[in-house]
Amino acid sequence: MGGSMNGGRLMGRSERYKWWIFAAVLGTVLGLDLATKSWALHDLHPHGPTRYLFGWLPLTLHFNTGGLWGVGQGSVSRWVFSIATVGALWLLIHLYRRTSFARPFRMVAIPMIAAGALGNLVDRLRWDHGVVDFIGPFDLGFMQWPIFNVADMA
């Protein structure tokens, strides 16, 4: 009947199209994240001076061994956050499977979040330096906004 199997059930055209959207968004965001991190590693220097793109966007190479805002610094956190990321990815795939075309924002947001999680997971698994961050810091007047990357934006 024109469908392929997915978890013991037939997958129709609209279901396949939905997963193509997932793959396209995830691939685009993940590719952008990995490419910009590669650029930062080659063109910025750790502990080097902040460079400014367009005269206002600060770029500073930093390696974050913890999580959000530097929570959980240390070598053990690398594996804790990696395992947590795999669990989060499983949950995101489950949520996406249940998402209908009536929720277009959700159909784009979930693969963006998954791509961000995968981008930072790649850094955690490839070395013990931590996640490559390079955008920032931003002085908000009342606080310094931490350095982040494309995966964090997603």
mmCIF file of N, CA and C in Angstrom, residues 17-95:
data_model
loop_
_atom_site.group_PDB
_atom_site.id
_atom_site.type_symbol
_atom_site.label_atom_id
_atom_site.label_comp_id
_atom_site.label_asym_id
_atom_site.label_seq_id
_atom_site.Cartn_x
_atom_site.Cartn_y
_atom_site.Cartn_z
ATOM 1 N N TYR A 17 7.174 12.365 4.858
ATOM 2 C CA TYR A 17 7.459 13.779 4.644
ATOM 3 C C TYR A 17 7.824 14.451 5.962
ATOM 4 N N LYS A 18 7.114 14.110 7.023
ATOM 5 C CA LYS A 18 7.404 14.675 8.335
ATOM 6 C C LYS A 18 8.839 14.336 8.758
ATOM 7 N N TRP A 19 9.287 13.106 8.530
ATOM 8 C CA TRP A 19 10.644 12.710 8.908
ATOM 9 C C TRP A 19 11.694 13.325 7.988
ATOM 10 N N TRP A 20 11.322 13.626 6.736
ATOM 11 C CA TRP A 20 12.227 14.367 5.860
ATOM 12 C C TRP A 20 12.436 15.778 6.399
ATOM 13 N N ILE A 21 11.377 16.400 6.908
ATOM 14 C CA ILE A 21 11.492 17.721 7.526
ATOM 15 C C ILE A 21 12.434 17.637 8.727
ATOM 16 N N PHE A 22 12.239 16.626 9.555
ATOM 17 C CA PHE A 22 13.101 16.424 10.726
ATOM 18 C C PHE A 22 14.568 16.337 10.296
ATOM 19 N N ALA A 23 14.841 15.491 9.300
ATOM 20 C CA ALA A 23 16.216 15.282 8.841
ATOM 21 C C ALA A 23 16.806 16.552 8.239
ATOM 22 N N ALA A 24 16.004 17.293 7.472
ATOM 23 C CA ALA A 24 16.501 18.514 6.835
ATOM 24 C C ALA A 24 16.843 19.580 7.868
ATOM 25 N N VAL A 25 15.968 19.788 8.836
ATOM 26 C CA VAL A 25 16.218 20.797 9.871
ATOM 27 C C VAL A 25 17.399 20.371 10.727
ATOM 28 N N LEU A 26 17.395 19.117 11.175
ATOM 29 C CA LEU A 26 18.487 18.617 12.011
ATOM 30 C C LEU A 26 19.821 18.716 11.269
ATOM 31 N N GLY A 27 19.859 18.278 10.026
ATOM 32 C CA GLY A 27 21.100 18.313 9.254
ATOM 33 C C GLY A 27 21.617 19.721 9.022
ATOM 34 N N THR A 28 20.709 20.646 8.754
ATOM 35 C CA THR A 28 21.110 22.036 8.516
ATOM 36 C C THR A 28 21.696 22.667 9.774
ATOM 37 N N VAL A 29 20.988 22.533 10.877
ATOM 38 C CA VAL A 29 21.452 23.151 12.130
ATOM 39 C C VAL A 29 22.725 22.467 12.625
ATOM 40 N N LEU A 30 22.770 21.147 12.584
ATOM 41 C CA LEU A 30 23.967 20.425 13.025
ATOM 42 C C LEU A 30 25.160 20.779 12.144
ATOM 43 N N GLY A 31 24.951 20.843 10.839
ATOM 44 C CA GLY A 31 26.034 21.217 9.928
ATOM 45 C C GLY A 31 26.547 22.618 10.200
ATOM 46 N N LEU A 32 25.637 23.554 10.448
ATOM 47 C CA LEU A 32 26.027 24.926 10.762
ATOM 48 C C LEU A 32 26.796 24.984 12.083
ATOM 49 N N ASP A 33 26.333 24.227 13.071
ATOM 50 C CA ASP A 33 27.015 24.198 14.361
ATOM 51 C C ASP A 33 28.435 23.644 14.218
ATOM 52 N N LEU A 34 28.565 22.502 13.573
ATOM 53 C CA LEU A 34 29.889 21.879 13.435
ATOM 54 C C LEU A 34 30.819 22.725 12.577
ATOM 55 N N ALA A 35 30.290 23.344 11.533
ATOM 56 C CA ALA A 35 31.127 24.187 10.664
ATOM 57 C C ALA A 35 31.613 25.427 11.405
ATOM 58 N N THR A 36 30.744 26.076 12.169
ATOM 59 C CA THR A 36 31.170 27.285 12.893
ATOM 60 C C THR A 36 32.137 26.940 14.016
ATOM 61 N N LYS A 37 31.953 25.792 14.659
ATOM 62 C CA LYS A 37 32.910 25.374 15.691
ATOM 63 C C LYS A 37 34.272 25.074 15.064
ATOM 64 N N SER A 38 34.277 24.446 13.910
ATOM 65 C CA SER A 38 35.528 24.164 13.210
ATOM 66 C C SER A 38 36.226 25.478 12.860
ATOM 67 N N TRP A 39 35.463 26.452 12.366
ATOM 68 C CA TRP A 39 36.034 27.763 12.063
ATOM 69 C C TRP A 39 36.639 28.381 13.326
ATOM 70 N N ALA A 40 35.882 28.339 14.432
ATOM 71 C CA ALA A 40 36.354 28.946 15.682
ATOM 72 C C ALA A 40 37.643 28.285 16.159
ATOM 73 N N LEU A 41 37.715 26.968 16.055
ATOM 74 C CA LEU A 41 38.922 26.254 16.485
ATOM 75 C C LEU A 41 40.140 26.639 15.647
ATOM 76 N N HIS A 42 39.925 26.944 14.387
ATOM 77 C CA HIS A 42 41.042 27.274 13.508
ATOM 78 C C HIS A 42 41.404 28.756 13.502
ATOM 79 N N ASP A 43 40.434 29.623 13.758
ATOM 80 C CA ASP A 43 40.700 31.061 13.632
ATOM 81 C C ASP A 43 40.760 31.827 14.949
ATOM 82 N N LEU A 44 40.269 31.245 16.019
ATOM 83 C CA LEU A 44 40.321 31.912 17.322
ATOM 84 C C LEU A 44 41.304 31.160 18.210
ATOM 85 N N HIS A 45 41.845 31.851 19.195
ATOM 86 C CA HIS A 45 42.822 31.235 20.080
ATOM 87 C C HIS A 45 42.262 31.152 21.496
ATOM 88 N N PRO A 46 42.412 29.963 22.156
ATOM 89 C CA PRO A 46 41.957 29.864 23.545
ATOM 90 C C PRO A 46 42.665 30.909 24.406
ATOM 91 N N HIS A 47 41.928 31.530 25.246
ATOM 92 C CA HIS A 47 42.455 32.571 26.139
ATOM 93 C C HIS A 47 43.018 33.759 25.359
ATOM 94 N N GLY A 48 42.679 33.818 24.067
ATOM 95 C CA GLY A 48 43.137 34.929 23.246
ATOM 96 C C GLY A 48 42.204 36.110 23.382
ATOM 97 N N PRO A 49 42.529 37.182 22.723
ATOM 98 C CA PRO A 49 41.665 38.364 22.813
ATOM 99 C C PRO A 49 40.338 38.127 22.099
ATOM 100 N N THR A 50 39.331 38.811 22.555
ATOM 101 C CA THR A 50 38.025 38.754 21.900
ATOM 102 C C THR A 50 38.123 39.490 20.573
ATOM 103 N N ARG A 51 37.631 38.852 19.523
ATOM 104 C CA ARG A 51 37.546 39.497 18.211
ATOM 105 C C ARG A 51 36.105 39.911 17.984
ATOM 106 N N TYR A 52 35.904 40.899 17.158
ATOM 107 C CA TYR A 52 34.546 41.383 16.887
ATOM 108 C C TYR A 52 34.218 41.231 15.417
ATOM 109 N N LEU A 53 33.102 40.569 15.156
ATOM 110 C CA LEU A 53 32.593 40.402 13.808
ATOM 111 C C LEU A 53 31.577 41.506 13.572
ATOM 112 N N PHE A 54 31.678 42.181 12.449
ATOM 113 C CA PHE A 54 30.792 43.306 12.110
ATOM 114 C C PHE A 54 30.923 44.455 13.106
ATOM 115 N N GLY A 55 31.980 44.462 13.897
ATOM 116 C CA GLY A 55 32.212 45.531 14.844
ATOM 117 C C GLY A 55 31.420 45.444 16.139
ATOM 118 N N TRP A 56 30.523 44.458 16.270
ATOM 119 C CA TRP A 56 29.699 44.379 17.480
ATOM 120 C C TRP A 56 29.509 42.967 18.025
ATOM 121 N N LEU A 57 29.762 41.932 17.234
ATOM 122 C CA LEU A 57 29.538 40.547 17.677
ATOM 123 C C LEU A 57 30.832 39.978 18.249
ATOM 124 N N PRO A 58 30.919 39.818 19.595
ATOM 125 C CA PRO A 58 32.154 39.324 20.197
ATOM 126 C C PRO A 58 32.349 37.826 19.955
ATOM 127 N N LEU A 59 33.563 37.463 19.591
ATOM 128 C CA LEU A 59 33.933 36.063 19.356
ATOM 129 C C LEU A 59 35.128 35.727 20.242
ATOM 130 N N THR A 60 34.940 34.775 21.154
ATOM 131 C CA THR A 60 35.968 34.382 22.111
ATOM 132 C C THR A 60 35.936 32.872 22.249
ATOM 133 N N LEU A 61 37.015 32.199 21.910
ATOM 134 C CA LEU A 61 37.065 30.744 22.014
ATOM 135 C C LEU A 61 37.127 30.319 23.475
ATOM 136 N N HIS A 62 36.225 29.418 23.840
ATOM 137 C CA HIS A 62 36.142 28.922 25.216
ATOM 138 C C HIS A 62 35.702 27.464 25.169
ATOM 139 N N PHE A 63 36.192 26.671 26.092
ATOM 140 C CA PHE A 63 35.793 25.260 26.193
ATOM 141 C C PHE A 63 35.012 25.076 27.483
ATOM 142 N N ASN A 64 33.756 24.668 27.367
ATOM 143 C CA ASN A 64 32.885 24.490 28.522
ATOM 144 C C ASN A 64 32.816 23.006 28.877
ATOM 145 N N THR A 65 33.389 22.629 30.008
ATOM 146 C CA THR A 65 33.354 21.225 30.433
ATOM 147 C C THR A 65 32.103 20.897 31.225
ATOM 148 N N GLY A 66 31.290 21.883 31.487
ATOM 149 C CA GLY A 66 30.051 21.656 32.239
ATOM 150 C C GLY A 66 28.834 21.737 31.342
ATOM 151 N N GLY A 67 27.739 22.134 31.944
ATOM 152 C CA GLY A 67 26.490 22.286 31.210
ATOM 153 C C GLY A 67 26.129 23.749 31.096
ATOM 154 N N LEU A 68 24.861 24.016 31.057
ATOM 155 C CA LEU A 68 24.342 25.371 30.941
ATOM 156 C C LEU A 68 24.921 26.268 32.017
ATOM 157 N N TRP A 69 25.477 27.405 31.604
ATOM 158 C CA TRP A 69 26.067 28.395 32.506
ATOM 159 C C TRP A 69 27.225 27.802 33.318
ATOM 160 N N GLY A 70 27.867 26.729 32.808
ATOM 161 C CA GLY A 70 29.017 26.161 33.490
ATOM 162 C C GLY A 70 28.666 25.256 34.658
ATOM 163 N N VAL A 71 27.401 24.858 34.782
ATOM 164 C CA VAL A 71 26.991 23.972 35.879
ATOM 165 C C VAL A 71 27.650 22.609 35.695
ATOM 166 N N GLY A 72 28.145 22.038 36.777
ATOM 167 C CA GLY A 72 28.689 20.683 36.745
ATOM 168 C C GLY A 72 30.024 20.578 36.064
ATOM 169 N N GLN A 73 30.944 21.449 36.356
ATOM 170 C CA GLN A 73 32.279 21.404 35.765
ATOM 171 C C GLN A 73 33.012 20.137 36.206
ATOM 172 N N GLY A 74 33.841 19.601 35.330
ATOM 173 C CA GLY A 74 34.681 18.473 35.700
ATOM 174 C C GLY A 74 34.562 17.314 34.748
ATOM 175 N N SER A 75 35.468 16.335 34.913
ATOM 176 C CA SER A 75 35.535 15.207 33.983
ATOM 177 C C SER A 75 34.331 14.277 34.097
ATOM 178 N N VAL A 76 33.779 14.105 35.286
ATOM 179 C CA VAL A 76 32.619 13.221 35.452
ATOM 180 C C VAL A 76 31.403 13.806 34.730
ATOM 181 N N SER A 77 31.295 15.132 34.741
ATOM 182 C CA SER A 77 30.134 15.761 34.112
ATOM 183 C C SER A 77 30.092 15.487 32.614
ATOM 184 N N ARG A 78 31.251 15.258 31.998
ATOM 185 C CA ARG A 78 31.290 14.935 30.566
ATOM 186 C C ARG A 78 30.411 13.725 30.277
ATOM 187 N N TRP A 79 30.539 12.689 31.083
ATOM 188 C CA TRP A 79 29.783 11.463 30.851
ATOM 189 C C TRP A 79 28.356 11.585 31.346
ATOM 190 N N VAL A 80 28.138 12.301 32.419
ATOM 191 C CA VAL A 80 26.771 12.514 32.921
ATOM 192 C C VAL A 80 25.958 13.276 31.884
ATOM 193 N N PHE A 81 26.529 14.364 31.345
ATOM 194 C CA PHE A 81 25.815 15.148 30.338
ATOM 195 C C PHE A 81 25.653 14.369 29.035
ATOM 196 N N SER A 82 26.600 13.525 28.692
ATOM 197 C CA SER A 82 26.481 12.709 27.475
ATOM 198 C C SER A 82 25.326 11.731 27.595
ATOM 199 N N ILE A 83 25.234 11.062 28.728
ATOM 200 C CA ILE A 83 24.126 10.116 28.948
ATOM 201 C C ILE A 83 22.796 10.854 28.992
ATOM 202 N N ALA A 84 22.767 11.994 29.657
ATOM 203 C CA ALA A 84 21.537 12.794 29.718
ATOM 204 C C ALA A 84 21.122 13.251 28.320
ATOM 205 N N THR A 85 22.089 13.571 27.482
ATOM 206 C CA THR A 85 21.789 14.003 26.118
ATOM 207 C C THR A 85 21.161 12.879 25.316
ATOM 208 N N VAL A 86 21.683 11.677 25.444
ATOM 209 C CA VAL A 86 21.097 10.534 24.733
ATOM 210 C C VAL A 86 19.648 10.329 25.188
ATOM 211 N N GLY A 87 19.393 10.454 26.483
ATOM 212 C CA GLY A 87 18.025 10.354 26.990
ATOM 213 C C GLY A 87 17.137 11.455 26.445
ATOM 214 N N ALA A 88 17.662 12.672 26.379
ATOM 215 C CA ALA A 88 16.892 13.792 25.839
ATOM 216 C C ALA A 88 16.591 13.579 24.357
ATOM 217 N N LEU A 89 17.555 13.055 23.617
ATOM 218 C CA LEU A 89 17.326 12.787 22.195
ATOM 219 C C LEU A 89 16.243 11.738 22.005
ATOM 220 N N TRP A 90 16.243 10.715 22.824
ATOM 221 C CA TRP A 90 15.190 9.697 22.759
ATOM 222 C C TRP A 90 13.822 10.348 23.000
ATOM 223 N N LEU A 91 13.740 11.194 24.003
ATOM 224 C CA LEU A 91 12.490 11.889 24.313
ATOM 225 C C LEU A 91 12.064 12.789 23.155
ATOM 226 N N LEU A 92 12.995 13.514 22.562
ATOM 227 C CA LEU A 92 12.667 14.397 21.440
ATOM 228 C C LEU A 92 12.134 13.606 20.246
ATOM 229 N N ILE A 93 12.733 12.464 19.960
ATOM 230 C CA ILE A 93 12.243 11.626 18.855
ATOM 231 C C ILE A 93 10.843 11.119 19.169
ATOM 232 N N HIS A 94 10.612 10.720 20.398
ATOM 233 C CA HIS A 94 9.280 10.275 20.814
ATOM 234 C C HIS A 94 8.257 11.405 20.647
ATOM 235 N N LEU A 95 8.622 12.619 21.072
ATOM 236 C CA LEU A 95 7.714 13.764 20.927
ATOM 237 C C LEU A 95 7.454 14.084 19.463
#
